[in-house]
Amino acid sequence: MSRESPTPGPEGPPGVPGGSRRTPDGRERYAAVLDHLSEVVFQTDADGHWTYLNRAWTEITGFPVEDTLGARFLDFVHPEERERTLQLFVDVVAGHRDHCHHDTRYRTADGGARWMELRATVLYDDQGRIVGNVGTILDITDRREAEELLAEQSAVLERVARAEPLSGTLGTLAGMIARRTGAVVTIDVRPSPQPAGPSLRVPAVASAGLGVTAWPDGSVHEDLPGSAPRDAAGNDPAVSAEVAIAATGGGRQLASISLRRPDGGAGDRDEAALLDRCVNLAAIAIERRDAEHAAQHRAMHDPLTGLPNRALLADRIDQAISRARRQRHRVALLLLDLDHFKIINDRLGHETGDAVLRQVAVRLDGALRESDTVCRLGGDEFAIVLAELAGADEARFVADKVLEAVRAPLTLEGVDIPLDASVGVALVSADGGGATDLLRQADVAMYRAKRLRSGYAVYDRRFDQERLHRIGLAGELTSAIGHDDLLVHYQPQIELDSGLVVGVEALVRWRHSVRGLVAPDVFVPLAESTGSIKPLSLWVLRTALGAIHRLTEAGVDITVAVNLSAHILHDPTLPDLVDTLLGEEEVDGARLELEVTESAVMADPDGAVRAMGRLQEAGVRFAIDDFGTGYSSLSYLKRLPVGTIKIDRSFVREMANDERDASIVHSAIELAHNLGMRVVAEGVEGQRVYDMLSRLGCDYLQGFHIARPMPDSDLVAWIRRREAAR
């Protein structure tokens, strides 16, 4: 660094070319230039006394230059910053360092303080002795406040991502506003509407309202919604400003933010900008809370009918049995399966089939008492829990009643649709039994009623013989696996932005010699319940790896996704088996993606983390399948080596017509991207859904709108045709 000789005085700091060493006119011109700068230019002596300041000093701090010159610079430093600032100054004037650059606070004439960025350089005389320093001071108060505000906003988003309680998140937001405005700030959250369902008696979970109030001193309290805060004297300050928090993208009002000041004054533009940012953050937090509550509700309810699902059924049965034992009542379970429902789907389409299921749900619910529960187990199967029964005759009466309700004439869009059903009835036996036993018995009775076309059948121990039929089917499945009577089709997945085919999902089918092509939702649950799921899964995996090998040889470099059941995911031998198969088929592990469901992971989260971690070492990728149909813990989701989330088709298929489904898909995409994951939307069956997913930033698409599942022998040609058409 150059060594400058000092020329102290108000005409300006020395050592600047064309400056103070010239004529008085030159010094005046130099001083005029410095006085037009927005940053402070200063000079001190070796003891830290001001020897020069330009006019910016007065403009920023309010202290007149004439009154400041000669005073110690340290007297103007904020008391909390003096010790650190003094040490830096001592280091400079002692020669330990030739410059300093740091942020600190300086006092202002009005009693406040402002953040300054100080840059100072050592000043030497002709003999090389340190005689002071010279430098600049830049007012960075606005920048520091913006940085602090940004940090607080980031902290709020982190709380949202961690799914922390909404009251704490909103309390942080209210505190941000209160500290910066000096007002008492209240955020009132309205209760969210209950999810709609076909039945008025279906219990629904709604997000409750809450109120949070923050004071300028930093204290935050949670109140009842709509409660007015009071000051130390017990007074309720009048509301001086209030803004609504609306759902993102418009829509219903979620909450409101109100500011109360003792003087009732209005805020400025900075306050309006702050409120605007906080409104957006609050909307994100509230909608995320509502989405999680909705996810919990969906985890326990059927999305098509709004009825409780299989997961909730077991709890309802256990509750009914517990009450019945105390009150000496009987409990029965009715398992109802619609007859020939597949014909309705095949002839009239799935949309009509779904409409029929919704109508059946309403009819069943209307035929029951308040104490009873109707659930949809999936497909065309419903379960009814009858509590507080006098005996078997009453259960038979209800079975007749629900059959009568189902068989009532039904017309949809001018088409008469005949309906019938088979009902299995099982009563809790005198020697006890729980939900599992009752479901099994009702299932046996239902299949007997279906076979005999008797409408309903009440379980008898002798009916267990009918279970042998299903056991026989399980044996046939085992034989089918061993004799290659299964086949795998592949459904393409495309990247939305580029339209390129990036992967396929392997989907297994069973070519039964009598039943024809059997869907996986028929035989996969049977395999899981009879122990055949492991050989079935390994057969599919080996077949898919063979397809990867053939595709690679054909010059098609894509990923093949294979579904894993919970049984296989938690099998301790799985990592070694996959590694062996990869080697045998000469496939790079990066070409294989294993899809696991939320429920499979949450069955043993720690075990899932360990198993997936070992497979990841071989390069295998993972995806969460049917995301949104279960209720996964975000803390575990972040720990899993998952690169992709697949949104369940039940949400995607109807998102163009159902705002709730669209909102869930939007939240899932946002959540996945915040966690650094990619998103595949399943069940894309139309251009409207395609366009919506594009606007929401979805990464990959899969569904009939793209392509139907096909043999791998047809896949290469399909990909070539698609590439040629692009």
PDB file of N, CA, C and O in Angstrom, residues 423-451:
ATOM      1  N   VAL A 423     -73.871 -60.134  -0.071  1.00  0.00           N
ATOM      2  CA  VAL A 423     -73.510 -59.654   1.258  1.00  0.00           C
ATOM      3  C   VAL A 423     -73.131 -60.843   2.135  1.00  0.00           C
ATOM      4  O   VAL A 423     -73.866 -61.837   2.197  1.00  0.00           O
ATOM      5  N   GLY A 424     -71.975 -60.719   2.786  1.00  0.00           N
ATOM      6  CA  GLY A 424     -71.570 -61.697   3.789  1.00  0.00           C
ATOM      7  C   GLY A 424     -71.749 -61.101   5.167  1.00  0.00           C
ATOM      8  O   GLY A 424     -71.351 -59.955   5.409  1.00  0.00           O
ATOM      9  N   VAL A 425     -72.374 -61.849   6.074  1.00  0.00           N
ATOM     10  CA  VAL A 425     -72.657 -61.358   7.426  1.00  0.00           C
ATOM     11  C   VAL A 425     -71.863 -62.201   8.413  1.00  0.00           C
ATOM     12  O   VAL A 425     -71.905 -63.438   8.364  1.00  0.00           O
ATOM     13  N   ALA A 426     -71.147 -61.533   9.321  1.00  0.00           N
ATOM     14  CA  ALA A 426     -70.412 -62.228  10.382  1.00  0.00           C
ATOM     15  C   ALA A 426     -70.674 -61.512  11.691  1.00  0.00           C
ATOM     16  O   ALA A 426     -70.619 -60.281  11.749  1.00  0.00           O
ATOM     17  N   LEU A 427     -70.998 -62.291  12.720  1.00  0.00           N
ATOM     18  CA  LEU A 427     -71.239 -61.729  14.052  1.00  0.00           C
ATOM     19  C   LEU A 427     -70.083 -62.101  14.966  1.00  0.00           C
ATOM     20  O   LEU A 427     -69.481 -63.173  14.831  1.00  0.00           O
ATOM     21  N   VAL A 428     -69.764 -61.189  15.864  1.00  0.00           N
ATOM     22  CA  VAL A 428     -68.719 -61.472  16.839  1.00  0.00           C
ATOM     23  C   VAL A 428     -69.154 -62.665  17.671  1.00  0.00           C
ATOM     24  O   VAL A 428     -70.265 -62.684  18.224  1.00  0.00           O
ATOM     25  N   SER A 429     -68.306 -63.680  17.741  1.00  0.00           N
ATOM     26  CA  SER A 429     -68.653 -64.909  18.466  1.00  0.00           C
ATOM     27  C   SER A 429     -68.572 -64.698  19.963  1.00  0.00           C
ATOM     28  O   SER A 429     -67.992 -63.726  20.451  1.00  0.00           O
ATOM     29  N   ALA A 430     -69.145 -65.641  20.682  1.00  0.00           N
ATOM     30  CA  ALA A 430     -69.183 -65.544  22.142  1.00  0.00           C
ATOM     31  C   ALA A 430     -67.791 -65.607  22.743  1.00  0.00           C
ATOM     32  O   ALA A 430     -67.532 -65.032  23.806  1.00  0.00           O
ATOM     33  N   ASP A 431     -66.863 -66.306  22.056  1.00  0.00           N
ATOM     34  CA  ASP A 431     -65.511 -66.442  22.600  1.00  0.00           C
ATOM     35  C   ASP A 431     -64.591 -65.321  22.129  1.00  0.00           C
ATOM     36  O   ASP A 431     -63.372 -65.431  22.211  1.00  0.00           O
ATOM     37  N   GLY A 432     -65.171 -64.257  21.631  1.00  0.00           N
ATOM     38  CA  GLY A 432     -64.375 -63.084  21.291  1.00  0.00           C
ATOM     39  C   GLY A 432     -64.033 -63.021  19.819  1.00  0.00           C
ATOM     40  O   GLY A 432     -64.824 -63.382  18.955  1.00  0.00           O
ATOM     41  N   GLY A 433     -62.815 -62.592  19.518  1.00  0.00           N
ATOM     42  CA  GLY A 433     -62.417 -62.353  18.135  1.00  0.00           C
ATOM     43  C   GLY A 433     -62.381 -60.869  17.857  1.00  0.00           C
ATOM     44  O   GLY A 433     -63.117 -60.093  18.468  1.00  0.00           O
ATOM     45  N   GLY A 434     -61.533 -60.462  16.921  1.00  0.00           N
ATOM     46  CA  GLY A 434     -61.389 -59.050  16.606  1.00  0.00           C
ATOM     47  C   GLY A 434     -61.702 -58.753  15.162  1.00  0.00           C
ATOM     48  O   GLY A 434     -62.369 -59.531  14.463  1.00  0.00           O
ATOM     49  N   ALA A 435     -61.183 -57.600  14.703  1.00  0.00           N
ATOM     50  CA  ALA A 435     -61.494 -57.128  13.362  1.00  0.00           C
ATOM     51  C   ALA A 435     -61.005 -58.100  12.291  1.00  0.00           C
ATOM     52  O   ALA A 435     -61.705 -58.359  11.304  1.00  0.00           O
ATOM     53  N   THR A 436     -59.825 -58.672  12.485  1.00  0.00           N
ATOM     54  CA  THR A 436     -59.273 -59.579  11.476  1.00  0.00           C
ATOM     55  C   THR A 436     -60.150 -60.814  11.303  1.00  0.00           C
ATOM     56  O   THR A 436     -60.463 -61.223  10.173  1.00  0.00           O
ATOM     57  N   ASP A 437     -60.548 -61.416  12.423  1.00  0.00           N
ATOM     58  CA  ASP A 437     -61.407 -62.604  12.347  1.00  0.00           C
ATOM     59  C   ASP A 437     -62.743 -62.268  11.691  1.00  0.00           C
ATOM     60  O   ASP A 437     -63.266 -63.027  10.861  1.00  0.00           O
ATOM     61  N   LEU A 438     -63.304 -61.133  12.069  1.00  0.00           N
ATOM     62  CA  LEU A 438     -64.611 -60.751  11.554  1.00  0.00           C
ATOM     63  C   LEU A 438     -64.557 -60.497  10.043  1.00  0.00           C
ATOM     64  O   LEU A 438     -65.465 -60.903   9.301  1.00  0.00           O
ATOM     65  N   LEU A 439     -63.504 -59.847   9.585  1.00  0.00           N
ATOM     66  CA  LEU A 439     -63.354 -59.601   8.154  1.00  0.00           C
ATOM     67  C   LEU A 439     -63.209 -60.913   7.373  1.00  0.00           C
ATOM     68  O   LEU A 439     -63.803 -61.085   6.302  1.00  0.00           O
ATOM     69  N   ARG A 440     -62.429 -61.823   7.912  1.00  0.00           N
ATOM     70  CA  ARG A 440     -62.250 -63.104   7.231  1.00  0.00           C
ATOM     71  C   ARG A 440     -63.563 -63.863   7.144  1.00  0.00           C
ATOM     72  O   ARG A 440     -63.924 -64.410   6.094  1.00  0.00           O
ATOM     73  N   GLN A 441     -64.313 -63.880   8.231  1.00  0.00           N
ATOM     74  CA  GLN A 441     -65.575 -64.615   8.246  1.00  0.00           C
ATOM     75  C   GLN A 441     -66.598 -63.978   7.311  1.00  0.00           C
ATOM     76  O   GLN A 441     -67.317 -64.687   6.577  1.00  0.00           O
ATOM     77  N   ALA A 442     -66.671 -62.650   7.317  1.00  0.00           N
ATOM     78  CA  ALA A 442     -67.608 -61.975   6.420  1.00  0.00           C
ATOM     79  C   ALA A 442     -67.219 -62.201   4.966  1.00  0.00           C
ATOM     80  O   ALA A 442     -68.086 -62.345   4.092  1.00  0.00           O
ATOM     81  N   ASP A 443     -65.919 -62.277   4.697  1.00  0.00           N
ATOM     82  CA  ASP A 443     -65.451 -62.534   3.340  1.00  0.00           C
ATOM     83  C   ASP A 443     -65.852 -63.936   2.871  1.00  0.00           C
ATOM     84  O   ASP A 443     -66.317 -64.120   1.739  1.00  0.00           O
ATOM     85  N   VAL A 444     -65.711 -64.905   3.752  1.00  0.00           N
ATOM     86  CA  VAL A 444     -66.113 -66.282   3.415  1.00  0.00           C
ATOM     87  C   VAL A 444     -67.613 -66.334   3.123  1.00  0.00           C
ATOM     88  O   VAL A 444     -68.062 -66.951   2.146  1.00  0.00           O
ATOM     89  N   ALA A 445     -68.403 -65.665   3.986  1.00  0.00           N
ATOM     90  CA  ALA A 445     -69.858 -65.673   3.804  1.00  0.00           C
ATOM     91  C   ALA A 445     -70.259 -64.946   2.524  1.00  0.00           C
ATOM     92  O   ALA A 445     -71.188 -65.373   1.815  1.00  0.00           O
ATOM     93  N   MET A 446     -69.555 -63.872   2.203  1.00  0.00           N
ATOM     94  CA  MET A 446     -69.895 -63.112   0.994  1.00  0.00           C
ATOM     95  C   MET A 446     -69.658 -63.945  -0.266  1.00  0.00           C
ATOM     96  O   MET A 446     -70.484 -63.953  -1.189  1.00  0.00           O
ATOM     97  N   TYR A 447     -68.546 -64.669  -0.308  1.00  0.00           N
ATOM     98  CA  TYR A 447     -68.283 -65.501  -1.489  1.00  0.00           C
ATOM     99  C   TYR A 447     -69.292 -66.642  -1.597  1.00  0.00           C
ATOM    100  O   TYR A 447     -69.647 -67.061  -2.707  1.00  0.00           O
ATOM    101  N   ARG A 448     -69.774 -67.124  -0.473  1.00  0.00           N
ATOM    102  CA  ARG A 448     -70.822 -68.150  -0.526  1.00  0.00           C
ATOM    103  C   ARG A 448     -72.107 -67.555  -1.099  1.00  0.00           C
ATOM    104  O   ARG A 448     -72.770 -68.165  -1.948  1.00  0.00           O
ATOM    105  N   ALA A 449     -72.466 -66.345  -0.638  1.00  0.00           N
ATOM    106  CA  ALA A 449     -73.668 -65.695  -1.154  1.00  0.00           C
ATOM    107  C   ALA A 449     -73.540 -65.415  -2.643  1.00  0.00           C
ATOM    108  O   ALA A 449     -74.501 -65.565  -3.408  1.00  0.00           O
ATOM    109  N   LYS A 450     -72.347 -65.032  -3.087  1.00  0.00           N
ATOM    110  CA  LYS A 450     -72.139 -64.744  -4.504  1.00  0.00           C
ATOM    111  C   LYS A 450     -72.259 -66.026  -5.326  1.00  0.00           C
ATOM    112  O   LYS A 450     -72.869 -66.038  -6.406  1.00  0.00           O
ATOM    113  N   ARG A 451     -71.678 -67.123  -4.797  1.00  0.00           N
ATOM    114  CA  ARG A 451     -71.721 -68.378  -5.543  1.00  0.00           C
ATOM    115  C   ARG A 451     -73.145 -68.916  -5.632  1.00  0.00           C
ATOM    116  O   ARG A 451     -73.572 -69.427  -6.671  1.00  0.00           O
TER     117      ARG A 451
END
